[in-house]
XYZ file of N, CA, C and O in Angstrom:
884
model
N 5.488 -65.675 -38.649
C 6.792 -65.502 -39.490
C 7.870 -65.103 -39.132
O 9.090 -65.356 -38.837
N 7.111 -63.729 -39.887
C 8.180 -62.952 -39.927
C 8.558 -62.423 -38.654
O 9.805 -61.881 -38.446
N 8.082 -62.002 -37.538
C 8.484 -62.316 -36.469
C 9.150 -63.206 -35.727
O 10.661 -62.270 -35.426
N 9.713 -64.348 -36.302
C 10.224 -64.909 -35.516
C 12.256 -65.216 -36.300
O 12.619 -64.934 -35.830
N 11.675 -64.583 -37.397
C 12.631 -64.680 -37.922
C 13.147 -63.094 -38.197
O 14.798 -63.661 -38.018
N 13.136 -62.099 -37.959
C 13.206 -60.572 -37.297
C 14.831 -60.872 -35.736
O 15.466 -60.651 -35.854
N 13.799 -61.767 -34.998
C 14.393 -62.485 -34.091
C 15.937 -63.145 -34.057
O 17.342 -62.983 -33.471
N 15.237 -64.220 -34.978
C 16.993 -65.265 -35.143
C 17.759 -63.986 -36.046
O 18.365 -64.126 -35.696
N 17.175 -62.821 -37.076
C 18.235 -62.349 -37.549
C 19.278 -61.138 -36.619
O 19.944 -60.472 -36.388
N 18.302 -60.703 -35.807
C 18.878 -60.321 -34.802
C 19.897 -60.474 -33.735
O 20.817 -60.236 -33.844
N 19.403 -62.072 -33.510
C 20.053 -62.593 -32.107
C 21.828 -62.777 -33.501
O 22.544 -63.100 -32.755
N 21.886 -63.269 -34.488
C 22.599 -63.872 -34.895
C 23.511 -62.555 -36.091
O 24.121 -63.195 -37.108
N 23.301 -61.606 -36.518
C 23.475 -60.501 -37.242
C 24.901 -60.472 -37.024
O 25.746 -61.071 -35.656
N 25.537 -59.690 -37.855
C 27.002 -59.691 -38.772
C 27.750 -58.252 -38.542
O 26.757 -57.986 -38.747
N 28.537 -58.657 -38.292
C 29.589 -57.324 -38.092
C 30.363 -56.540 -39.500
O 30.083 -58.194 -40.775
N 30.489 -56.137 -39.921
C 30.926 -56.014 -41.349
C 32.746 -57.197 -41.393
O 32.393 -57.147 -42.556
N 33.475 -57.332 -40.171
C 34.210 -58.235 -40.014
C 33.766 -59.667 -40.289
O 34.246 -60.742 -40.155
N 32.258 -60.080 -40.222
C 31.862 -61.653 -40.246
C 31.464 -62.055 -38.355
O 30.621 -62.818 -38.626
N 32.433 -60.610 -37.576
C 31.651 -61.706 -36.124
C 29.975 -61.462 -35.921
O 29.896 -60.161 -36.211
N 29.752 -62.127 -35.370
C 28.667 -61.814 -34.843
C 28.443 -60.035 -33.932
O 29.137 -59.778 -33.057
N 27.496 -60.038 -34.060
C 26.841 -57.991 -33.533
C 26.308 -58.291 -31.937
O 25.320 -59.180 -31.882
N 27.438 -58.092 -30.656
C 26.811 -58.255 -29.884
C 25.576 -57.576 -29.064
O 25.253 -57.995 -28.722
N 25.764 -56.077 -29.822
C 24.511 -55.403 -29.706
C 23.386 -56.531 -29.611
O 21.850 -55.586 -29.052
N 23.333 -56.770 -30.294
C 22.036 -57.475 -31.152
C 21.191 -58.674 -30.785
O 20.586 -58.836 -30.213
N 22.658 -59.304 -30.005
C 21.993 -60.193 -29.073
C 21.922 -59.843 -27.744
O 20.866 -60.089 -27.466
N 22.487 -59.086 -26.815
C 22.257 -58.194 -25.751
C 20.700 -57.987 -25.972
O 20.327 -58.059 -24.636
N 20.987 -57.233 -27.445
C 18.997 -56.434 -27.008
C 18.065 -57.545 -26.690
O 16.937 -57.445 -26.363
N 18.565 -58.599 -27.964
C 17.773 -59.726 -27.676
C 17.250 -60.622 -26.279
O 16.022 -60.827 -25.751
N 18.424 -60.837 -25.896
C 18.627 -61.284 -24.010
C 17.852 -60.553 -23.083
O 16.518 -61.137 -22.388
N 18.023 -59.016 -23.408
C 17.163 -57.994 -21.843
C 15.933 -57.819 -22.973
O 14.769 -57.667 -22.021
N 15.235 -57.566 -23.845
C 14.261 -57.197 -24.025
C 12.936 -57.807 -24.656
O 11.791 -57.593 -24.298
N 13.534 -58.844 -25.129
C 12.463 -59.988 -25.480
C 11.988 -61.339 -25.006
O 11.390 -61.901 -24.299
N 13.384 -61.567 -24.295
C 13.289 -62.558 -23.075
C 13.556 -62.153 -21.597
O 12.962 -63.126 -20.686
N 13.764 -60.981 -21.141
C 13.773 -60.534 -20.275
C 14.636 -60.650 -19.178
O 14.700 -61.098 -18.425
N 16.278 -60.823 -19.962
C 16.800 -61.913 -18.781
C 17.922 -60.417 -19.036
O 18.405 -59.664 -19.920
N 18.232 -60.117 -17.537
C 18.858 -58.450 -17.631
C 20.545 -59.216 -17.872
O 21.427 -59.795 -17.328
N 20.991 -58.300 -17.938
C 22.287 -58.309 -18.615
C 23.290 -57.000 -18.071
O 22.393 -56.002 -17.921
N 24.517 -57.384 -18.583
C 25.094 -55.716 -18.519
C 26.617 -56.011 -18.994
O 27.329 -57.333 -19.385
N 27.411 -55.120 -19.364
C 28.834 -55.404 -20.211
C 29.702 -56.039 -19.505
O 29.499 -55.639 -18.076
N 30.499 -56.812 -19.395
C 31.475 -57.705 -18.937
C 32.822 -56.941 -19.228
O 32.720 -56.001 -19.808
N 33.895 -57.372 -18.240
C 35.038 -56.688 -18.330
C 35.501 -57.150 -19.891
O 35.869 -58.649 -19.825
N 36.535 -56.793 -20.706
C 36.987 -56.923 -21.582
C 38.387 -57.957 -21.434
O 38.966 -57.180 -19.674
N 39.136 -58.891 -21.984
C 40.315 -59.493 -21.740
C 41.320 -58.152 -21.787
O 40.926 -57.110 -22.553
N 42.274 -59.202 -21.490
C 43.695 -57.715 -21.653
C 43.690 -57.759 -22.923
O 44.538 -59.028 -23.509
N 43.797 -56.295 -23.560
C 44.509 -57.093 -24.904
C 45.648 -57.395 -25.109
O 45.954 -57.551 -26.255
N 46.533 -57.180 -24.234
C 48.052 -57.304 -23.886
C 48.739 -58.560 -23.771
O 49.524 -58.795 -24.092
N 47.134 -59.100 -23.289
C 47.903 -61.027 -22.592
C 46.491 -61.910 -22.730
O 46.029 -61.538 -22.197
N 46.800 -62.135 -24.133
C 45.419 -63.413 -24.285
C 45.577 -64.282 -22.942
O 46.646 -64.875 -22.364
N 44.477 -64.561 -23.013
C 43.884 -65.397 -21.397
C 44.230 -64.460 -19.973
O 43.943 -65.113 -19.141
N 44.270 -62.992 -20.287
C 44.463 -62.187 -19.234
C 43.097 -61.395 -18.974
O 42.588 -60.994 -19.868
N 42.992 -61.185 -17.701
C 41.923 -60.014 -17.746
C 41.872 -58.690 -17.563
O 42.892 -58.016 -17.421
N 41.224 -58.004 -18.151
C 41.346 -56.569 -18.033
C 41.261 -55.705 -16.661
O 41.500 -54.338 -16.675
N 40.499 -56.343 -15.609
C 39.979 -56.377 -14.193
C 41.620 -55.830 -13.198
O 42.425 -56.196 -14.154
N 41.795 -55.432 -12.298
C 43.045 -54.744 -11.633
C 43.550 -56.327 -11.029
O 44.609 -56.947 -10.338
N 42.567 -57.354 -10.811
C 42.954 -58.782 -10.327
C 43.708 -59.946 -11.180
O 43.607 -60.293 -12.464
N 45.531 -59.657 -11.011
C 46.073 -60.403 -12.106
C 46.173 -61.750 -11.999
O 46.535 -62.651 -12.629
N 45.122 -62.548 -10.927
C 45.325 -63.504 -10.551
C 43.994 -64.182 -11.035
O 42.626 -65.157 -10.761
N 42.594 -62.904 -11.850
C 41.489 -63.418 -12.184
C 41.104 -64.669 -13.020
O 41.846 -65.622 -13.742
N 40.526 -65.431 -12.162
C 39.929 -67.008 -12.980
C 39.149 -67.077 -14.186
O 39.061 -67.798 -14.922
N 38.326 -66.153 -14.421
C 37.395 -65.915 -15.656
C 37.249 -64.933 -16.599
O 36.652 -63.473 -16.357
N 39.018 -64.231 -16.955
C 39.174 -63.673 -17.721
C 38.125 -62.640 -18.565
O 37.853 -63.349 -19.422
N 37.816 -61.799 -18.909
C 36.590 -61.122 -19.623
C 35.603 -62.017 -19.619
O 34.652 -61.499 -20.439
N 35.079 -62.777 -18.532
C 33.571 -63.297 -18.349
C 33.337 -63.123 -17.148
O 32.538 -63.515 -16.452
N 33.548 -61.760 -16.465
C 32.683 -60.822 -15.127
C 32.435 -59.417 -15.069
O 32.654 -58.744 -16.244
N 31.163 -58.898 -14.389
C 31.352 -57.918 -14.271
C 32.573 -57.050 -13.748
O 32.892 -57.534 -13.126
N 32.079 -55.614 -13.740
C 33.543 -55.122 -13.156
C 33.056 -53.563 -12.844
O 32.785 -53.416 -11.910
N 32.729 -53.528 -13.795
C 31.978 -51.532 -14.405
C 31.529 -51.562 -15.190
O 32.021 -51.615 -16.639
N 30.280 -51.376 -15.496
C 29.293 -51.058 -13.979
C 29.447 -52.740 -13.002
O 29.622 -53.756 -13.870
N 29.176 -52.686 -11.854
C 28.706 -54.118 -10.756
C 27.456 -54.430 -11.573
O 26.791 -54.218 -12.536
N 27.616 -55.986 -10.779
C 26.162 -56.687 -11.182
C 24.872 -56.186 -10.708
O 23.952 -56.569 -11.715
N 25.172 -55.359 -9.757
C 23.976 -54.704 -9.757
C 23.309 -53.908 -10.502
O 21.938 -53.721 -10.755
N 24.076 -53.407 -11.737
C 22.977 -52.713 -13.136
C 22.768 -53.168 -13.577
O 21.935 -53.345 -14.835
N 22.780 -54.894 -13.323
C 22.257 -55.478 -14.782
C 20.646 -55.203 -14.856
O 19.733 -54.888 -13.841
N 20.268 -55.179 -16.650
C 19.078 -54.217 -16.989
C 18.206 -54.939 -17.850
O 19.224 -55.697 -18.751
N 16.695 -54.976 -17.900
C 16.716 -55.553 -19.073
C 15.886 -54.140 -20.176
O 15.028 -54.536 -20.614
N 16.553 -52.824 -19.808
C 15.954 -52.134 -20.620
C 16.902 -51.847 -21.384
O 18.211 -51.691 -21.561
N 16.513 -51.688 -22.340
C 16.371 -51.463 -23.855
C 17.672 -50.401 -23.971
O 18.509 -50.148 -24.711
N 17.526 -49.666 -23.769
C 17.994 -48.457 -24.006
C 19.372 -48.480 -23.358
O 20.068 -47.500 -24.247
N 18.689 -48.763 -21.931
C 20.593 -48.933 -21.205
C 21.617 -49.882 -22.078
O 22.587 -49.564 -22.024
N 20.716 -50.853 -22.432
C 21.896 -51.962 -23.253
C 22.239 -51.086 -24.461
O 23.467 -51.571 -24.861
N 21.765 -50.471 -25.247
C 21.729 -50.232 -26.541
C 22.698 -49.026 -26.199
O 24.184 -49.217 -26.946
N 22.772 -48.314 -25.207
C 23.940 -46.896 -24.653
C 25.522 -48.493 -24.478
O 26.518 -47.671 -25.459
N 25.118 -49.160 -23.555
C 26.231 -49.534 -23.061
C 27.191 -50.546 -24.230
O 28.088 -49.870 -24.553
N 26.589 -51.065 -25.249
C 27.147 -51.648 -26.526
C 27.579 -50.576 -27.450
O 28.146 -51.134 -28.498
N 26.714 -49.505 -27.738
C 27.277 -48.764 -28.697
C 28.323 -48.291 -28.328
O 29.530 -47.473 -29.123
N 28.750 -48.015 -26.162
C 30.016 -47.068 -26.582
C 31.179 -48.423 -26.247
O 32.397 -47.925 -26.688
N 30.551 -49.592 -25.906
C 31.798 -50.537 -26.072
C 30.941 -52.030 -26.901
O 30.626 -53.198 -25.905
N 30.944 -51.811 -27.924
C 31.175 -52.992 -28.814
C 31.711 -54.234 -28.864
O 30.777 -55.563 -29.571
N 32.676 -54.608 -27.835
C 33.279 -55.323 -27.848
C 32.820 -56.030 -26.298
O 34.016 -57.502 -26.441
N 32.205 -55.201 -25.495
C 32.171 -56.431 -24.389
C 31.238 -57.817 -24.155
O 29.846 -57.273 -24.987
N 31.742 -58.370 -23.855
C 31.129 -59.636 -23.524
C 29.782 -59.300 -22.374
O 29.534 -58.329 -21.624
N 28.813 -59.963 -23.182
C 27.392 -60.008 -22.564
C 27.025 -60.889 -21.243
O 27.791 -62.131 -21.388
N 27.118 -60.606 -20.682
C 27.062 -60.966 -18.811
C 25.563 -61.182 -18.263
O 24.892 -59.911 -18.569
N 25.372 -62.024 -18.276
C 23.681 -62.461 -17.673
C 23.871 -62.456 -15.747
O 24.357 -63.224 -15.555
N 22.753 -61.477 -15.550
C 22.449 -61.765 -14.020
C 21.839 -62.919 -13.860
O 21.104 -62.583 -14.212
N 22.502 -64.033 -12.659
C 21.242 -64.854 -13.057
C 20.780 -64.713 -11.483
O 20.993 -64.433 -10.444
N 19.194 -65.513 -11.981
C 18.315 -65.389 -10.790
C 17.722 -64.823 -11.032
O 17.321 -63.892 -11.953
N 16.564 -64.364 -9.969
C 15.651 -63.521 -9.923
C 14.566 -63.993 -10.798
O 14.029 -65.719 -10.497
N 13.641 -63.517 -11.785
C 13.339 -63.762 -13.037
C 13.929 -64.479 -13.720
O 13.495 -65.433 -14.940
N 15.187 -64.503 -14.005
C 16.142 -65.065 -14.972
C 16.358 -66.072 -14.787
O 16.655 -66.911 -13.316
N 17.029 -66.783 -15.939
C 17.875 -68.396 -15.553
C 18.463 -68.270 -14.936
O 19.415 -67.651 -14.786
N 18.712 -69.672 -13.995
C 20.513 -69.586 -13.143
C 21.175 -70.809 -14.035
O 20.422 -71.490 -15.525
N 21.739 -71.240 -13.198
C 22.542 -72.529 -14.390
C 23.614 -73.824 -13.684
O 23.267 -72.762 -12.619
N 23.617 -74.792 -14.725
C 24.700 -75.565 -13.334
C 25.882 -75.275 -14.245
O 25.321 -76.542 -16.125
N 27.199 -75.870 -14.242
C 28.271 -75.441 -14.880
C 28.902 -76.688 -14.319
O 28.810 -77.021 -13.900
N 29.734 -77.459 -15.723
C 30.924 -78.553 -15.582
C 31.933 -78.323 -16.583
O 31.775 -77.927 -17.643
N 32.974 -79.171 -16.366
C 34.395 -79.081 -17.583
C 33.035 -79.674 -18.948
O 32.397 -80.570 -19.240
N 34.389 -79.252 -19.553
C 33.918 -79.592 -21.297
C 33.619 -81.073 -21.755
O 32.657 -81.576 -21.743
N 34.826 -80.854 -21.472
C 34.713 -82.447 -21.855
C 33.611 -83.873 -21.032
O 32.772 -84.219 -21.425
N 33.542 -83.768 -19.718
C 32.669 -84.604 -18.705
C 31.162 -83.620 -19.318
O 30.220 -85.022 -19.397
N 31.249 -82.941 -19.434
C 29.453 -82.167 -20.156
C 29.112 -82.953 -21.002
O 28.132 -83.107 -20.938
N 29.944 -83.139 -21.759
C 29.339 -83.477 -23.489
C 29.242 -84.605 -23.402
O 28.447 -85.163 -23.580
N 29.630 -85.837 -22.760
C 29.836 -86.919 -22.520
C 27.799 -86.802 -21.445
O 27.296 -88.196 -22.065
N 28.424 -85.589 -20.465
C 26.652 -86.105 -19.994
C 25.722 -85.832 -20.516
O 24.854 -86.427 -20.367
N 25.679 -84.827 -21.148
C 24.593 -84.651 -22.351
C 24.554 -85.208 -22.845
O 23.047 -85.796 -23.619
N 25.273 -86.504 -23.618
C 25.185 -87.846 -24.590
C 23.840 -88.828 -23.919
O 23.170 -89.256 -23.736
N 24.347 -89.000 -22.404
C 23.186 -89.964 -21.269
C 22.427 -89.196 -21.108
O 21.576 -90.315 -21.099
N 22.060 -87.796 -21.209
C 20.966 -87.432 -21.026
C 20.080 -87.160 -22.234
O 19.422 -87.563 -22.095
N 20.561 -87.499 -23.156
C 20.018 -87.330 -24.574
C 19.629 -88.977 -24.924
O 18.056 -89.374 -25.070
N 20.153 -90.051 -24.105
C 19.963 -91.034 -24.283
C 18.691 -91.626 -23.469
O 17.900 -92.201 -23.473
N 18.310 -90.788 -22.260
C 17.915 -90.692 -21.323
C 15.947 -90.783 -21.474
O 15.646 -90.554 -21.231
N 16.047 -89.581 -22.486
C 14.753 -88.731 -22.965
C 14.791 -87.705 -22.033
O 13.834 -86.841 -22.413
N 16.054 -86.701 -21.575
C 15.380 -85.758 -20.749
C 15.515 -84.227 -21.700
O 16.101 -84.342 -22.249
N 14.375 -84.175 -21.979
C 14.425 -82.415 -22.227
C 15.711 -81.020 -21.417
O 15.251 -80.845 -20.788
N 16.208 -81.223 -22.395
C 17.401 -79.737 -22.303
C 16.540 -78.778 -23.072
O 16.400 -78.758 -23.960
N 17.028 -77.360 -21.700
C 16.853 -76.442 -22.542
C 18.574 -75.971 -23.544
O 19.182 -76.359 -23.356
N 18.374 -74.524 -23.457
C 19.958 -73.758 -23.946
C 20.620 -74.467 -23.305
O 21.068 -74.876 -21.910
N 22.263 -74.538 -23.549
C 23.371 -75.096 -22.826
C 24.832 -73.835 -23.535
O 24.391 -73.921 -24.682
N 25.226 -73.107 -22.666
C 26.531 -72.634 -23.095
C 27.793 -73.004 -23.267
O 27.958 -74.027 -21.912
N 28.126 -72.885 -24.288
C 29.792 -73.377 -23.375
C 30.615 -72.926 -24.065
O 30.731 -71.400 -24.851
N 31.875 -72.928 -23.624
C 33.104 -71.984 -23.340
C 34.234 -72.814 -23.747
O 33.892 -74.399 -23.529
N 35.346 -72.665 -24.399
C 36.332 -73.669 -24.461
C 36.854 -74.190 -23.000
O 37.230 -75.732 -23.125
N 36.306 -74.088 -21.689
C 36.671 -75.366 -20.852
C 35.675 -75.512 -19.911
O 35.587 -76.319 -19.276
N 34.142 -75.159 -19.825
C 32.963 -75.236 -19.257
C 31.685 -74.633 -20.419
O 31.332 -73.947 -20.842
N 30.808 -76.006 -19.683
C 29.520 -75.879 -20.302
C 28.525 -75.695 -19.034
O 28.932 -75.894 -18.197
N 27.592 -74.284 -19.276
C 26.439 -74.599 -18.628
C 25.185 -74.971 -18.842
O 24.593 -74.448 -20.341
N 24.051 -75.552 -18.175
C 23.296 -76.013 -18.443
C 22.386 -74.816 -17.707
O 21.984 -74.607 -16.304
N 21.259 -74.087 -18.987
C 20.857 -73.483 -18.092
C 19.371 -73.864 -17.494
O 18.383 -74.862 -17.675
N 18.839 -73.864 -15.949
C 18.168 -73.743 -15.724
C 16.478 -73.109 -15.378
O 16.993 -72.084 -15.253
N 15.342 -73.416 -14.541
C 14.694 -72.637 -13.641
C 14.908 -71.367 -12.779
O 16.373 -72.523 -11.588
N 14.707 -70.974 -12.305
C 15.539 -70.118 -10.704
C 15.077 -70.529 -9.705
O 14.279 -71.485 -9.661
N 16.335 -70.456 -8.896
C 16.085 -71.523 -7.635
C 16.740 -70.372 -6.486
O 17.587 -69.926 -6.456
N 16.620 -71.297 -5.262
C 16.694 -70.110 -4.102
C 18.014 -71.137 -3.229
O 18.305 -72.378 -3.775
N 18.557 -70.441 -2.611
C 19.876 -70.956 -2.318
C 18.890 -72.216 -1.169
O 19.756 -72.663 -1.332
N 18.379 -71.891 -0.562
C 17.417 -72.871 0.442
C 17.433 -74.631 -0.261
O 17.545 -75.146 -0.225
N 16.451 -74.042 -1.370
C 16.445 -75.430 -2.927
C 17.567 -75.787 -2.811
O 17.379 -77.170 -2.853
N 18.374 -75.476 -3.133
C 19.899 -75.740 -4.067
C 19.988 -76.539 -2.906
O 20.641 -77.959 -2.664
N 20.393 -76.273 -1.251
C 20.830 -76.693 -0.265
C 20.503 -78.265 -0.696
O 21.192 -79.286 0.178
N 19.244 -77.948 -0.196
C 18.225 -79.285 0.285
C 18.514 -80.319 -0.596
O 18.479 -81.831 -0.432
N 18.696 -80.068 -2.288
C 18.619 -80.842 -2.569
C 20.309 -81.480 -2.767
O 20.713 -82.320 -2.790
N 21.246 -80.692 -2.836
C 22.304 -81.401 -2.396
C 22.629 -82.365 -1.536
O 23.612 -83.053 -1.113
N 22.058 -81.597 -0.384
C 22.250 -82.264 0.761
C 22.002 -83.810 0.564
O 21.911 -84.545 1.730
N 20.687 -83.770 0.264
C 20.234 -85.617 -0.372
C 20.722 -86.601 -0.974
O 20.577 -87.700 -1.065
N 21.788 -85.596 -1.553
C 22.989 -86.703 -2.145
C 23.820 -87.196 -1.607
O 24.635 -86.500 -0.212
N 24.186 -88.581 -1.879
C 25.157 -89.287 -1.606
C 26.261 -88.833 -2.041
O 27.792 -88.717 -1.705
N 26.461 -88.254 -3.063
C 27.747 -87.335 -4.285
C 27.528 -86.965 -4.935
O 26.270 -86.944 -5.785
N 28.204 -85.720 -4.786
C 28.145 -84.542 -6.242
C 29.886 -83.978 -6.495
O 30.009 -84.112 -5.728
N 30.132 -84.358 -7.253
C 30.810 -84.169 -8.159
C 31.574 -82.126 -7.764
O 30.741 -81.753 -8.020
N 32.977 -82.500 -7.517
C 33.192 -81.169 -7.264
C 32.888 -80.150 -8.108
O 33.426 -79.397 -7.932
N 33.013 -80.757 -9.765
C 33.701 -79.287 -9.972
C 31.743 -78.921 -10.869
O 32.052 -78.033 -11.856
N 31.157 -79.564 -10.168
C 30.196 -78.795 -10.755
C 29.956 -77.279 -10.089
O 30.113 -77.349 -8.879
N 29.110 -76.325 -10.847
C 29.235 -75.170 -10.277
C 27.919 -74.629 -10.584
O 27.162 -75.278 -11.545
N 27.153 -73.965 -9.496
C 25.388 -73.208 -9.586
C 25.884 -71.758 -9.385
O 25.975 -70.965 -8.757
N 25.280 -71.583 -10.845
C 25.099 -70.012 -11.102
C 23.754 -69.494 -10.684
O 22.597 -69.566 -11.114
N 23.092 -69.005 -9.354
C 21.986 -69.058 -8.910
C 21.981 -67.503 -8.590
O 22.907 -66.520 -9.695
N 20.941 -67.203 -7.825
C 20.718 -65.845 -7.282
C 22.125 -65.169 -7.179
O 22.710 -65.614 -6.205
N 22.376 -64.075 -7.826
C 23.525 -63.007 -7.387
C 24.907 -63.620 -7.818
O 25.681 -63.183 -7.506
N 24.484 -64.526 -9.048
C 25.580 -64.843 -9.901
C 26.146 -64.293 -10.993
O 24.471 -63.343 -11.272
N 26.437 -64.999 -12.355
C 26.554 -64.457 -13.250
C 27.078 -65.352 -14.591
O 27.693 -65.818 -14.066
N 27.285 -65.384 -15.205
C 27.114 -66.451 -16.393
C 28.001 -65.101 -18.184
O 26.891 -64.497 -18.682
N 28.792 -65.556 -18.604
C 28.598 -65.077 -20.188
C 28.270 -65.999 -20.729
O 27.641 -66.735 -20.500
N 26.925 -65.321 -21.954
C 26.483 -65.294 -23.076
C 27.554 -65.505 -24.135
O 27.485 -63.708 -24.561
N 26.938 -66.136 -25.362
C 26.762 -66.342 -26.849
C 26.300 -64.453 -27.351
O 25.501 -64.136 -27.098
N 27.064 -64.098 -28.124
C 28.396 -64.410 -28.569
C 29.609 -63.841 -28.527
O 30.708 -63.161 -29.060
N 29.849 -63.346 -26.329
C 30.390 -62.755 -26.325
C 32.348 -63.282 -27.133
O 32.611 -64.465 -26.823
N 33.168 -63.100 -26.533
C 34.976 -63.278 -26.478
C 35.395 -62.968 -25.470
O 35.268 -61.685 -24.821
N 35.969 -64.382 -24.700
C 36.555 -63.522 -23.369
C 38.217 -64.298 -23.412
O 38.473 -64.602 -24.329
N 38.888 -63.949 -22.332
C 40.093 -64.491 -22.127
C 40.441 -65.587 -22.378
O 41.431 -66.144 -22.977
N 38.988 -66.232 -21.799
C 39.497 -68.103 -22.835
C 38.708 -67.894 -23.649
O 38.951 -69.593 -24.308
N 38.587 -67.694 -24.372
C 38.007 -67.624 -26.322
C 36.831 -67.379 -26.317
O 35.903 -66.825 -25.409
N 35.975 -68.058 -26.997
C 34.895 -67.860 -27.645
C 33.531 -68.110 -26.629
O 33.253 -69.606 -26.429
N 32.522 -68.199 -25.969
C 31.354 -68.374 -25.901
C 30.568 -68.382 -27.245
O 29.648 -67.581 -27.722
N 29.665 -69.854 -26.973
C 28.796 -70.315 -27.602
C 27.483 -70.943 -27.662
O 27.585 -71.464 -26.236
N 26.641 -71.338 -28.092
C 25.051 -72.282 -27.898
C 26.407 -73.487 -27.970
O 26.311 -74.270 -29.388
N 25.990 -74.269 -26.895
C 26.273 -75.642 -27.992
C 24.708 -76.227 -28.365
O 24.486 -77.308 -29.152
N 23.718 -75.656 -27.394
C 22.735 -76.242 -27.395
C 21.539 -74.616 -27.520
O 21.165 -74.069 -26.775
N 21.644 -74.259 -28.575
C 20.782 -72.977 -29.234
C 19.653 -73.239 -28.890
O 18.780 -73.789 -29.122
N 19.166 -72.123 -28.399
C 17.295 -71.216 -27.831
C 16.356 -71.443 -29.238
O 16.987 -71.190 -30.082
N 15.570 -71.715 -29.183
C 14.599 -72.062 -30.467
C 14.350 -70.452 -30.465
O 13.860 -69.519 -29.502
N 14.247 -69.614 -31.684
C 14.086 -68.380 -31.794
C 12.603 -68.856 -31.771
O 11.312 -69.534 -32.004
N 12.067 -67.371 -31.072
C 10.762 -67.232 -30.769
C 10.050 -66.397 -30.253
O 11.008 -65.391 -29.926
N 8.581 -66.212 -29.321
C 8.019 -64.989 -29.049
C 8.480 -65.059 -27.907
O 8.375 -63.547 -27.027
N 9.028 -65.824 -26.953
C 9.624 -66.310 -25.509
C 10.804 -65.966 -25.586
O 10.842 -66.345 -25.662
N 10.425 -65.915 -23.476
C 12.186 -66.370 -23.103
C 11.984 -68.045 -23.514
O 10.784 -68.637 -23.095
N 13.321 -68.319 -23.797
C 13.084 -69.761 -23.848
C 12.912 -70.972 -22.640
O 13.318 -70.191 -21.776
N 12.045 -72.345 -22.748
C 12.204 -72.929 -21.917
C 13.413 -73.595 -21.562
O 14.425 -73.841 -21.994
N 13.541 -73.630 -19.826
C 14.432 -74.082 -19.355
C 13.696 -75.244 -18.404
O 12.883 -74.857 -17.886
N 14.602 -76.734 -18.078
C 14.012 -77.305 -17.215
C 14.416 -76.854 -16.054
O 15.086 -76.027 -15.252
N 13.969 -77.537 -14.679
C 14.315 -77.575 -13.160
C 15.744 -77.640 -12.740
O 16.296 -79.059 -13.491
N 15.830 -77.286 -11.508
C 17.830 -77.470 -11.105
C 17.729 -78.560 -10.602
O 18.317 -79.703 -10.898
N 16.324 -79.286 -10.335
C 16.384 -80.784 -9.792
C 16.690 -82.008 -10.569
O 17.453 -83.050 -10.875
N 15.404 -81.781 -11.838
C 15.851 -82.724 -13.037
C 17.360 -83.161 -13.689
O 18.133 -83.981 -13.749
N 18.012 -81.199 -13.047
C 19.382 -81.359 -14.000
C 20.571 -82.089 -13.010
O 21.415 -83.115 -13.666
N 20.336 -81.777 -12.174
C 21.188 -81.533 -10.891
C 21.106 -83.358 -11.229
O 22.236 -84.674 -10.720
N 20.091 -83.903 -10.585
C 20.264 -85.294 -10.619
C 20.612 -86.459 -12.385
O 20.860 -87.680 -12.283
N 19.882 -85.365 -13.033
C 20.695 -86.481 -14.111
C 22.077 -86.591 -14.531
O 22.828 -87.864 -15.027
N 22.829 -85.106 -14.525
C 23.973 -84.999 -14.078
C 25.154 -86.026 -13.679
O 25.601 -86.394 -13.808
N 23.995 -85.575 -12.359
C 25.235 -87.010 -11.489
C 25.150 -88.163 -11.495
O 25.648 -88.979 -11.112
N 24.118 -88.494 -11.790
C 23.606 -90.192 -12.486
C 24.275 -90.397 -13.888
O 24.845 -91.182 -13.877
N 24.371 -89.509 -14.569
C 25.050 -89.855 -16.107
C 26.603 -90.269 -15.929
O 27.211 -91.000 -16.692
N 27.074 -88.831 -14.568
C 28.453 -89.237 -14.832
C 28.926 -90.179 -13.665
O 30.436 -90.710 -13.905
N 27.801 -90.636 -13.186
C 28.408 -91.649 -11.671
C 28.762 -93.106 -12.639
O 29.018 -94.015 -12.958
N 27.507 -93.410 -13.478
C 27.055 -94.216 -14.684
C 28.164 -94.496 -15.860
O 28.494 -95.831 -16.090
N 28.442 -93.471 -16.068
C 29.574 -93.308 -17.338
C 30.822 -93.084 -16.764
O 31.912 -94.218 -18.167
N 30.752 -93.588 -15.328
C 32.212 -93.535 -14.784
C 33.212 -92.382 -15.518
O 34.511 -92.333 -15.654
N 32.490 -91.255 -15.696
C 33.458 -89.575 -16.157
C 34.020 -89.509 -15.366
O 32.860 -88.970 -14.525
N 35.326 -88.786 -15.237
C 36.164 -88.179 -14.073
C 35.550 -87.121 -14.352
O 36.352 -85.654 -14.921
N 35.686 -86.505 -13.625
C 35.044 -84.548 -13.532
C 36.132 -84.306 -13.255
O 35.273 -83.575 -11.781
N 37.514 -83.373 -13.648
C 38.640 -83.018 -12.814
C 37.943 -81.505 -11.832
O 37.328 -80.606 -12.294
N 38.035 -81.333 -10.818
C 37.975 -79.969 -9.548
C 38.081 -78.575 -10.579
O 39.527 -78.179 -10.192
N 38.154 -78.320 -11.467
C 38.529 -76.831 -12.225
C 37.605 -76.294 -12.506
O 36.276 -76.590 -12.737
């Protein structure tokens, strides 16, 4: 029990101003769950909603890698500690795929309704990451070939679905981005191992069915 409580304290530890301690969460992801992470580019402090990267049209402000690049993602606790000791407010970015979870994301409103439908159907879900505009359901790693076959077999796939697979990334809680706070809609249960996540097939099948059955319109953004 002491070990489990210790992990919960690290993941949810607070700074002196009451905000979550990013370095503790980053270390939990990297060293305990073996999820490769790296610091994201910060939002532009002079313009809320703008990114600190050189792209003036950035569509994910403050929620993507820049310097270092995505290939630098690591589970090395020493590197993670060095990064966030020097950049304590940097968003935590997960490099998806490989041995790390992948994700399926969709706009927040249809996502909330889809999750309600999935709960009624009895489908077991793992962690769900939420930003103000999109929610992401974490799933087991999948290959592009596997995803292609899955989507090809569908008569209809909402254009708003996005897939964060090998070579992709996802901002993790408790990051602050140009679009707002990244939080857990479904938080991982504390424990000694990486959180359980479902297969991508089950999630895509259930999400498409739920959106179709409930008549939810999922706009493409």
